[in-house]
Amino acid sequence: MPASRADAPPSPRAHPTVVSLNPCADAILAQVADRAQILALSAYSRDPRSSSMDVTLAQRLPSTHGTVEEVLALRPDLVIDGSFIAPATASAYARLGLRLETVDMAATVEDSRAQVRQLAALVGHPDRGEALVARIDAALAAAAPPPGSAPIPAVVWEPGGIVPGQGTLVSDLLVRTGYSNFSALRGFNQADRLPLERMLADPPRVILVADASDRAS
């Protein structure tokens, strides 16, 4: 029998509800979406060790551990995940009629601006996306080094000796704020390991420890 009009899919809403399974997307959505639109953020954002946003804010919003069953129970208009989502999971969302949008890992400030605009447009608030981009640009301008100053060698050191090297957002931010990326200049790439002993044998001028736990000290 032909489908009736009642069987037709509903028209997309101007301000869709959303479940985010990606901590970077969480941080942006918390700034550009209405609270009522956010059905859940990822559980990562509630943990200071993995959060990309204000943990206090994340803990005031619903969260999910990202199982298909949890997401389906929330019935969102839109699911946001990273580009590394398992093909089987993406296929399950498609079979269940859930719209999936993915975000790549930003490697530059330009990538970040594009990601902000992408997510703001998806939730129907492009104006808020532009406002957030303006805040990012203002912060970068305020943090820019004086003209002609020499870059300060610095390393961002994570637990286990992981360092961000070439082609990473952290590296771009270091350069824009007056530093040189110690690990990138030594040929390290994303998530390469730099043992503490090796770093201290030839240390940079600044070591930034990316660890919110007590062991950082």
Short mmCIF file of N, CA and C in Angstrom, two decimals, residues 31-100:
data_model
loop_
_atom_site.label_atom_id
_atom_site.label_comp_id
_atom_site.label_asym_id
_atom_site.label_seq_id
_atom_site.Cartn_x
_atom_site.Cartn_y
_atom_site.Cartn_z
N GLN A 31 28.28 26.28 23.98
CA GLN A 31 28.34 27.72 23.74
C GLN A 31 27.34 28.20 22.69
N VAL A 32 26.95 27.32 21.77
CA VAL A 32 26.14 27.80 20.64
C VAL A 32 24.72 27.25 20.60
N ALA A 33 24.41 26.21 21.37
CA ALA A 33 23.07 25.62 21.36
C ALA A 33 22.27 26.07 22.57
N ASP A 34 20.95 26.06 22.45
CA ASP A 34 20.10 26.27 23.62
C ASP A 34 20.25 25.08 24.55
N ARG A 35 20.10 25.32 25.84
CA ARG A 35 20.19 24.21 26.80
C ARG A 35 19.15 23.14 26.49
N ALA A 36 17.95 23.55 26.09
CA ALA A 36 16.89 22.58 25.81
C ALA A 36 17.21 21.71 24.60
N GLN A 37 18.10 22.18 23.73
CA GLN A 37 18.47 21.40 22.56
C GLN A 37 19.42 20.27 22.92
N ILE A 38 20.20 20.43 23.98
CA ILE A 38 21.24 19.46 24.33
C ILE A 38 20.62 18.35 25.18
N LEU A 39 20.34 17.23 24.55
CA LEU A 39 19.78 16.09 25.28
C LEU A 39 20.87 15.36 26.06
N ALA A 40 22.10 15.38 25.56
CA ALA A 40 23.22 14.77 26.29
C ALA A 40 24.53 15.17 25.64
N LEU A 41 25.55 15.35 26.48
CA LEU A 41 26.93 15.48 26.04
C LEU A 41 27.64 14.16 26.36
N SER A 42 28.87 14.04 25.92
CA SER A 42 29.62 12.82 26.22
C SER A 42 30.06 12.82 27.68
N ALA A 43 30.17 11.64 28.25
CA ALA A 43 30.62 11.51 29.64
C ALA A 43 32.05 12.01 29.81
N TYR A 44 32.84 12.04 28.74
CA TYR A 44 34.21 12.55 28.81
C TYR A 44 34.27 13.97 29.36
N SER A 45 33.25 14.77 29.04
CA SER A 45 33.29 16.17 29.42
C SER A 45 33.06 16.39 30.91
N ARG A 46 32.60 15.38 31.61
CA ARG A 46 32.41 15.48 33.06
C ARG A 46 33.69 15.13 33.83
N ASP A 47 34.68 14.60 33.13
CA ASP A 47 35.91 14.15 33.75
C ASP A 47 37.02 15.17 33.47
N PRO A 48 37.59 15.78 34.51
CA PRO A 48 38.64 16.79 34.28
C PRO A 48 39.82 16.27 33.47
N ARG A 49 40.04 14.95 33.48
CA ARG A 49 41.18 14.39 32.75
C ARG A 49 40.95 14.32 31.25
N SER A 50 39.70 14.42 30.82
CA SER A 50 39.41 14.28 29.39
C SER A 50 38.54 15.40 28.84
N SER A 51 38.11 16.30 29.70
CA SER A 51 37.17 17.34 29.27
C SER A 51 37.85 18.41 28.44
N SER A 52 37.11 18.93 27.46
CA SER A 52 37.57 20.07 26.67
C SER A 52 36.80 21.34 27.03
N MET A 53 36.03 21.29 28.11
CA MET A 53 35.19 22.42 28.48
C MET A 53 35.17 22.59 29.99
N ASP A 54 34.47 23.59 30.46
CA ASP A 54 34.28 23.83 31.89
C ASP A 54 33.55 22.62 32.48
N VAL A 55 34.23 21.89 33.36
CA VAL A 55 33.66 20.66 33.91
C VAL A 55 32.41 20.96 34.73
N THR A 56 32.40 22.08 35.42
CA THR A 56 31.22 22.44 36.22
C THR A 56 30.00 22.59 35.34
N LEU A 57 30.16 23.22 34.18
CA LEU A 57 29.05 23.35 33.24
C LEU A 57 28.65 21.99 32.70
N ALA A 58 29.62 21.17 32.34
CA ALA A 58 29.31 19.84 31.80
C ALA A 58 28.52 19.01 32.80
N GLN A 59 28.84 19.15 34.08
CA GLN A 59 28.15 18.36 35.10
C GLN A 59 26.72 18.83 35.34
N ARG A 60 26.39 20.01 34.84
CA ARG A 60 25.00 20.49 34.95
C ARG A 60 24.14 20.02 33.78
N LEU A 61 24.78 19.44 32.77
CA LEU A 61 24.06 18.99 31.58
C LEU A 61 23.98 17.47 31.57
N PRO A 62 22.96 16.90 30.92
CA PRO A 62 22.87 15.44 30.83
C PRO A 62 24.07 14.88 30.06
N SER A 63 24.37 13.63 30.33
CA SER A 63 25.50 13.00 29.62
C SER A 63 25.14 11.57 29.26
N THR A 64 25.95 11.00 28.37
CA THR A 64 25.77 9.62 27.95
C THR A 64 27.14 9.00 27.72
N HIS A 65 27.22 7.68 27.88
CA HIS A 65 28.46 6.98 27.60
C HIS A 65 28.56 6.55 26.14
N GLY A 66 27.57 6.92 25.34
CA GLY A 66 27.69 6.76 23.89
C GLY A 66 27.22 5.47 23.31
N THR A 67 26.52 4.63 24.06
CA THR A 67 26.00 3.41 23.45
C THR A 67 24.83 3.75 22.54
N VAL A 68 24.64 2.93 21.52
CA VAL A 68 23.54 3.17 20.59
C VAL A 68 22.21 3.13 21.33
N GLU A 69 22.11 2.24 22.32
CA GLU A 69 20.86 2.12 23.07
C GLU A 69 20.54 3.41 23.84
N GLU A 70 21.57 4.00 24.46
CA GLU A 70 21.37 5.26 25.19
C GLU A 70 20.92 6.36 24.25
N VAL A 71 21.60 6.46 23.12
CA VAL A 71 21.28 7.52 22.16
C VAL A 71 19.87 7.34 21.62
N LEU A 72 19.51 6.12 21.25
CA LEU A 72 18.18 5.86 20.71
C LEU A 72 17.09 6.22 21.71
N ALA A 73 17.32 5.93 22.99
CA ALA A 73 16.32 6.23 24.02
C ALA A 73 16.04 7.72 24.13
N LEU A 74 17.04 8.55 23.78
CA LEU A 74 16.87 10.00 23.87
C LEU A 74 16.15 10.58 22.66
N ARG A 75 16.10 9.85 21.56
CA ARG A 75 15.40 10.26 20.33
C ARG A 75 15.84 11.65 19.85
N PRO A 76 17.13 11.87 19.68
CA PRO A 76 17.57 13.20 19.21
C PRO A 76 17.28 13.39 17.73
N ASP A 77 17.20 14.66 17.33
CA ASP A 77 17.12 14.96 15.90
C ASP A 77 18.48 14.79 15.24
N LEU A 78 19.54 14.91 16.03
CA LEU A 78 20.89 14.96 15.49
C LEU A 78 21.86 14.31 16.47
N VAL A 79 22.78 13.49 15.93
CA VAL A 79 23.85 12.89 16.73
C VAL A 79 25.18 13.42 16.19
N ILE A 80 26.03 13.91 17.09
CA ILE A 80 27.34 14.42 16.70
C ILE A 80 28.41 13.49 17.25
N ASP A 81 29.33 13.06 16.40
CA ASP A 81 30.44 12.21 16.85
C ASP A 81 31.68 12.58 16.04
N GLY A 82 32.81 12.04 16.46
CA GLY A 82 34.05 12.27 15.74
C GLY A 82 34.12 11.45 14.46
N SER A 83 35.07 11.78 13.61
CA SER A 83 35.18 11.10 12.32
C SER A 83 35.70 9.67 12.46
N PHE A 84 36.17 9.27 13.66
CA PHE A 84 36.68 7.93 13.87
C PHE A 84 35.59 6.98 14.38
N ILE A 85 34.33 7.36 14.27
CA ILE A 85 33.23 6.51 14.71
C ILE A 85 33.28 5.16 14.00
N ALA A 86 32.99 4.10 14.73
CA ALA A 86 33.01 2.76 14.15
C ALA A 86 31.96 2.65 13.05
N PRO A 87 32.32 2.08 11.89
CA PRO A 87 31.35 1.94 10.79
C PRO A 87 30.07 1.22 11.22
N ALA A 88 30.18 0.21 12.09
CA ALA A 88 28.99 -0.51 12.54
C ALA A 88 28.06 0.39 13.32
N THR A 89 28.64 1.30 14.11
CA THR A 89 27.81 2.24 14.89
C THR A 89 27.12 3.23 13.96
N ALA A 90 27.86 3.76 13.00
CA ALA A 90 27.27 4.68 12.03
C ALA A 90 26.15 4.01 11.26
N SER A 91 26.36 2.76 10.89
CA SER A 91 25.34 2.01 10.17
C SER A 91 24.10 1.80 11.03
N ALA A 92 24.30 1.55 12.33
CA ALA A 92 23.16 1.37 13.23
C ALA A 92 22.33 2.64 13.32
N TYR A 93 22.99 3.79 13.41
CA TYR A 93 22.24 5.06 13.45
C TYR A 93 21.42 5.23 12.18
N ALA A 94 22.00 4.90 11.04
CA ALA A 94 21.29 5.04 9.77
C ALA A 94 20.06 4.14 9.73
N ARG A 95 20.22 2.89 10.19
CA ARG A 95 19.09 1.96 10.20
C ARG A 95 17.97 2.43 11.12
N LEU A 96 18.36 3.09 12.21
CA LEU A 96 17.37 3.55 13.20
C LEU A 96 16.78 4.91 12.84
N GLY A 97 17.22 5.48 11.73
CA GLY A 97 16.68 6.75 11.29
C GLY A 97 17.22 7.96 12.03
N LEU A 98 18.41 7.82 12.64
CA LEU A 98 19.02 8.94 13.36
C LEU A 98 20.04 9.64 12.45
N ARG A 99 19.95 10.93 12.39
CA ARG A 99 20.88 11.71 11.56
C ARG A 99 22.21 11.85 12.29
N LEU A 100 23.28 11.45 11.63
CA LEU A 100 24.62 11.52 12.20
C LEU A 100 25.45 12.54 11.45
#
